[in-house]
Amino acid sequence: MKKGFIFDLDGVIVDTAKYHYLAWKKLANDLGFEFTKEQNELFKGVSRKRCLEILLEIGNREATQEEFDTWMVEKNIDYLKYIEHMDASEILPDVPKVLNYLKENNIPIALGSASKNARPILEKVGLLSYFNVIVDGNNVTKAKPDPEVFLIAAKQLGVFAENCVVFEDAVAGIEAANTAKMASIGIGDASVLDKAKHNFNDFTEISTDFISQLIHK
Ligand code: B16
Ligand code: MG
C-alpha cells in the first residue's frame, strides 16, 4: 500500500512564528496598539488575511478595503526581510532525520502549508529538494480546518487520503487532517493538540522505528 507523508511548515519544519510575530507587532504598533506573544498564538496556521482581520479586532480598528490590502502587503514586506536571513540552522531539531529516513525508503513527501512564502523558506533552509509536492497558500481556496490543502497534496502525491500521514502544530491543521481521514501527528503541546492521533513535543521524540511502523501499517 503506497503511503505519503505531509508536513506543515511553520511550527513543524521551522519556527517562522517568531518572524510573523515581529512583523504583525510592527504593524500593530504603527497603527497605535500593542500586540502580544500570547495573542500571536491565535495566528498559528491561520491565513494572512484572517490574521489581519483578527489583528484589527484586537486593536478595535476599522479598515477600508484599500487600507486592508495595503497593510497585508506592508506586513509581508516586513516579514520577507526576516526570512531573507534564514538558513539551515533554523530547521527544527531532527526534522532532517525523518525526511532522510522517508527518502531512503522512497516514500513521497509533500508540504501542506497556509503560507504563501513556503517555497522560498524551504529553499533558504536547504530542504526544497526533499519535497515531491508543495501545496501552500497560493494553491488553496479554503483555509485549514478545511482539508483542501491536504487533499490536494494527497492527490498530487498519487496516494489515497487514508494512506497519508500529516505532521501539524496547529489545532486547525489537526482538524483538517482528521477530516481528510489522514493519520494526524500533533507536534507541540498534547493538551492543546488533543484531537491528534499521535502526539510528540518535537521530532527528537519521533524514532525511525515509529516512522517505519507508520509506513508499514
Ligand atoms: P504567509 P503554516 C502559517 O504557516 C503560519 O502559521 C501563519 O501564522 C501564517 O499567517 C500563515 O502561514 C500564512 O503565512 O503570510 O507567509 O502567507 O503553519 O500553515 O505552515
Ligand atoms: Mg503550522
Short mmCIF file of C-alpha atoms and ligand atoms in Angstrom, two decimals:
data_model
loop_
_atom_site.label_atom_id
_atom_site.label_comp_id
_atom_site.label_asym_id
_atom_site.label_seq_id
_atom_site.Cartn_x
_atom_site.Cartn_y
_atom_site.Cartn_z
CA MET A 1 0.00 0.00 0.00
CA LYS A 2 1.54 3.32 -1.11
CA LYS A 3 1.98 5.82 1.74
CA GLY A 4 2.50 9.59 1.64
CA PHE A 5 3.80 11.96 4.30
CA ILE A 6 2.64 15.58 4.52
CA PHE A 7 4.41 18.26 6.58
CA ASP A 8 3.09 21.61 7.72
CA LEU A 9 5.79 24.32 7.59
CA ASP A 10 5.61 26.88 10.40
CA GLY A 11 5.94 25.14 13.78
CA VAL A 12 6.82 21.77 12.25
CA ILE A 13 9.84 22.28 9.96
CA VAL A 14 10.90 25.79 11.03
CA ASP A 15 9.78 28.30 13.64
CA THR A 16 8.70 31.21 11.46
CA ALA A 17 6.03 32.20 14.02
CA LYS A 18 8.62 34.45 15.72
CA TYR A 19 9.13 36.39 12.47
CA HIS A 20 5.40 36.59 11.75
CA TYR A 21 5.05 37.97 15.29
CA LEU A 22 7.64 40.72 14.79
CA ALA A 23 6.04 41.79 11.51
CA TRP A 24 2.48 41.81 12.92
CA LYS A 25 3.69 43.64 16.05
CA LYS A 26 5.28 46.36 13.93
CA LEU A 27 2.05 46.84 12.01
CA ALA A 28 0.02 46.95 15.25
CA ASN A 29 2.41 49.48 16.78
CA ASP A 30 2.30 51.60 13.60
CA LEU A 31 -1.49 51.55 13.92
CA GLY A 32 -1.20 52.61 17.58
CA PHE A 33 -1.85 49.48 19.63
CA GLU A 34 0.01 46.60 21.28
CA PHE A 35 0.19 43.00 20.08
CA THR A 36 1.50 40.37 22.49
CA LYS A 37 3.22 37.00 22.03
CA GLU A 38 0.19 35.36 23.65
CA GLN A 39 -2.10 36.94 21.05
CA ASN A 40 0.29 35.70 18.33
CA GLU A 41 -0.67 32.13 19.31
CA LEU A 42 -4.05 32.78 17.65
CA PHE A 43 -2.24 33.30 14.34
CA LYS A 44 -0.56 29.89 14.07
CA GLY A 45 -1.70 28.04 10.95
CA VAL A 46 -4.10 30.88 10.10
CA SER A 47 -4.06 32.59 6.67
CA ARG A 48 -2.51 36.05 6.31
CA LYS A 49 -5.89 37.63 5.53
CA ARG A 50 -7.55 36.08 8.59
CA CYS A 51 -4.57 37.13 10.76
CA LEU A 52 -5.09 40.77 9.76
CA GLU A 53 -8.81 40.52 10.48
CA ILE A 54 -8.02 39.20 13.99
CA LEU A 55 -5.32 41.87 14.50
CA LEU A 56 -7.79 44.63 13.67
CA GLU A 57 -10.33 43.11 16.07
CA ILE A 58 -7.64 43.11 18.80
CA GLY A 59 -6.84 46.78 18.10
CA ASN A 60 -10.51 47.64 17.68
CA ARG A 61 -9.67 49.19 14.31
CA GLU A 62 -11.82 49.55 11.24
CA ALA A 63 -10.22 49.47 7.79
CA THR A 64 -11.27 50.38 4.28
CA GLN A 65 -10.60 47.70 1.66
CA GLU A 66 -7.68 49.80 0.40
CA GLU A 67 -6.12 50.09 3.86
CA PHE A 68 -6.63 46.37 4.47
CA ASP A 69 -4.84 45.47 1.24
CA THR A 70 -2.01 47.94 1.93
CA TRP A 71 -1.44 46.58 5.45
CA MET A 72 -1.35 42.98 4.17
CA VAL A 73 1.39 43.99 1.71
CA GLU A 74 3.30 46.03 4.33
CA LYS A 75 3.26 43.16 6.81
CA ASN A 76 4.54 40.75 4.20
CA ILE A 77 7.35 43.08 3.06
CA ASP A 78 8.47 43.31 6.67
CA TYR A 79 8.19 39.51 7.15
CA LEU A 80 10.24 38.87 3.99
CA LYS A 81 13.08 40.94 5.49
CA TYR A 82 13.25 38.47 8.38
CA ILE A 83 13.09 35.28 6.33
CA GLU A 84 15.76 36.66 3.99
CA HIS A 85 18.36 35.68 6.61
CA MET A 86 17.10 32.15 7.26
CA ASP A 87 19.47 29.21 6.78
CA ALA A 88 19.75 25.52 7.68
CA SER A 89 20.42 26.39 11.34
CA GLU A 90 16.71 27.28 11.64
CA ILE A 91 15.47 23.78 10.79
CA LEU A 92 13.80 22.38 13.91
CA PRO A 93 15.70 19.53 15.66
CA ASP A 94 15.64 16.09 13.99
CA VAL A 95 13.40 17.13 11.08
CA PRO A 96 16.18 16.07 8.62
CA LYS A 97 16.39 12.68 10.39
CA VAL A 98 12.76 11.95 9.47
CA LEU A 99 12.97 13.45 5.97
CA ASN A 100 16.10 11.41 5.21
CA TYR A 101 14.50 8.21 6.51
CA LEU A 102 11.46 8.76 4.27
CA LYS A 103 13.67 9.45 1.25
CA GLU A 104 15.78 6.33 1.90
CA ASN A 105 12.54 4.34 1.89
CA ASN A 106 11.23 6.01 -1.30
CA ILE A 107 8.22 7.49 0.47
CA PRO A 108 6.81 10.56 -1.31
CA ILE A 109 6.80 13.78 0.73
CA ALA A 110 4.53 16.83 0.46
CA LEU A 111 4.32 20.21 2.11
CA GLY A 112 0.84 21.34 3.19
CA SER A 113 1.10 24.89 4.50
CA ALA A 114 -1.06 28.01 4.71
CA SER A 115 1.94 30.19 3.89
CA LYS A 116 2.35 31.92 0.55
CA ASN A 117 6.09 32.13 1.32
CA ALA A 118 6.62 28.39 1.79
CA ARG A 119 8.78 27.77 -1.29
CA PRO A 120 11.41 30.50 -0.62
CA ILE A 121 11.62 29.42 3.03
CA LEU A 122 12.27 25.76 2.10
CA GLU A 123 14.84 26.94 -0.41
CA LYS A 124 16.65 29.13 2.13
CA VAL A 125 16.92 26.36 4.71
CA GLY A 126 18.02 23.89 2.03
CA LEU A 127 15.10 21.44 2.22
CA LEU A 128 13.28 22.17 -1.04
CA SER A 129 14.66 19.10 -2.84
CA TYR A 130 13.11 16.70 -0.30
CA PHE A 131 9.59 17.65 -1.35
CA ASN A 132 7.90 15.86 -4.24
CA VAL A 133 4.89 18.15 -3.91
CA ILE A 134 4.33 21.62 -2.44
CA VAL A 135 0.81 22.81 -1.67
CA ASP A 136 0.72 26.19 0.04
CA GLY A 137 -1.34 29.35 0.48
CA ASN A 138 -1.07 30.06 -3.24
CA ASN A 139 -2.86 26.83 -4.18
CA VAL A 140 -5.85 26.70 -1.85
CA THR A 141 -9.18 28.49 -1.73
CA LYS A 142 -10.21 27.23 1.74
CA ALA A 143 -8.04 27.60 4.83
CA LYS A 144 -7.48 24.90 7.48
CA PRO A 145 -9.52 23.43 9.22
CA ASP A 146 -10.87 22.75 5.74
CA PRO A 147 -9.00 19.65 4.49
CA GLU A 148 -8.45 21.11 0.99
CA VAL A 149 -4.68 21.69 1.37
CA PHE A 150 -4.03 18.08 2.46
CA LEU A 151 -6.44 16.55 -0.08
CA ILE A 152 -4.70 18.40 -2.93
CA ALA A 153 -1.34 17.22 -1.56
CA ALA A 154 -2.52 13.58 -1.44
CA LYS A 155 -3.87 13.79 -4.97
CA GLN A 156 -0.62 15.27 -6.28
CA LEU A 157 1.38 12.60 -4.43
CA GLY A 158 -0.83 9.95 -6.02
CA VAL A 159 -1.68 8.49 -2.61
CA PHE A 160 -5.13 7.79 -1.14
CA ALA A 161 -6.00 10.27 1.63
CA GLU A 162 -6.41 7.45 4.17
CA ASN A 163 -2.82 6.37 3.45
CA CYS A 164 -1.37 9.78 4.28
CA VAL A 165 0.31 10.89 7.50
CA VAL A 166 0.23 14.59 8.47
CA PHE A 167 2.58 16.43 10.85
CA GLU A 168 0.90 19.57 12.26
CA ASP A 169 1.38 22.06 15.10
CA ALA A 170 -1.97 23.88 14.84
CA VAL A 171 -5.37 22.75 16.13
CA ALA A 172 -6.97 23.73 12.80
CA GLY A 173 -4.38 21.63 10.95
CA ILE A 174 -5.07 18.54 13.07
CA GLU A 175 -8.79 19.02 12.42
CA ALA A 176 -8.11 19.33 8.66
CA ALA A 177 -6.05 16.10 8.66
CA ASN A 178 -8.69 14.22 10.68
CA THR A 179 -11.47 15.40 8.34
CA ALA A 180 -9.37 14.21 5.38
CA LYS A 181 -9.18 10.78 7.14
CA MET A 182 -5.38 11.06 7.37
CA ALA A 183 -3.26 9.95 10.35
CA SER A 184 -2.66 13.19 12.27
CA ILE A 185 0.52 13.68 14.28
CA GLY A 186 0.50 16.65 16.65
CA ILE A 187 3.83 18.42 17.13
CA GLY A 188 3.70 20.52 20.30
CA ASP A 189 1.52 20.64 23.39
CA ALA A 190 -0.52 17.41 23.57
CA SER A 191 -3.16 19.03 25.78
CA VAL A 192 -3.79 21.61 23.04
CA LEU A 193 -3.50 19.15 20.12
CA ASP A 194 -5.69 16.59 21.89
CA LYS A 195 -7.53 15.55 18.71
CA ALA A 196 -4.31 14.27 17.08
CA LYS A 197 -3.90 10.50 16.61
CA HIS A 198 -0.33 10.65 17.98
CA ASN A 199 1.42 13.42 19.94
CA PHE A 200 5.06 14.45 20.26
CA ASN A 201 6.68 17.60 21.60
CA ASP A 202 9.09 17.65 18.64
CA PHE A 203 10.88 15.37 16.16
CA THR A 204 13.59 14.38 18.66
CA GLU A 205 10.86 12.23 20.26
CA ILE A 206 9.98 10.52 16.96
CA SER A 207 12.07 7.42 16.26
CA THR A 208 12.70 5.96 12.81
CA ASP A 209 11.08 2.77 14.18
CA PHE A 210 7.87 4.72 14.71
CA ILE A 211 8.06 6.12 11.15
CA SER A 212 8.68 2.58 9.89
CA GLN A 213 5.53 1.38 11.69
CA LEU A 214 3.52 4.16 10.03
CA ILE A 215 4.92 3.20 6.63
CA HIS A 216 4.05 -0.46 7.01
CA LYS A 217 0.70 -0.10 8.76
P1 B16 B 1 2.12 33.89 4.89
P2 B16 B 1 1.79 27.04 8.34
C1 B16 B 1 1.16 29.63 8.51
O1 B16 B 1 2.09 28.63 8.24
C2 B16 B 1 1.55 30.38 9.77
O2 B16 B 1 1.50 29.51 10.89
C3 B16 B 1 0.59 31.52 9.98
O3 B16 B 1 0.93 32.24 11.15
C4 B16 B 1 0.64 32.44 8.75
O4 B16 B 1 -0.27 33.51 8.90
C5 B16 B 1 0.29 31.61 7.51
O5 B16 B 1 1.20 30.54 7.39
C6 B16 B 1 0.35 32.45 6.24
O6 B16 B 1 1.67 32.82 6.01
O7 B16 B 1 1.80 35.25 5.41
O8 B16 B 1 3.59 33.60 4.74
O9 B16 B 1 1.35 33.55 3.62
O10 B16 B 1 1.80 26.73 9.79
O11 B16 B 1 0.46 26.74 7.66
O12 B16 B 1 2.95 26.45 7.60
MG MG B 2 1.97 25.38 11.46
#
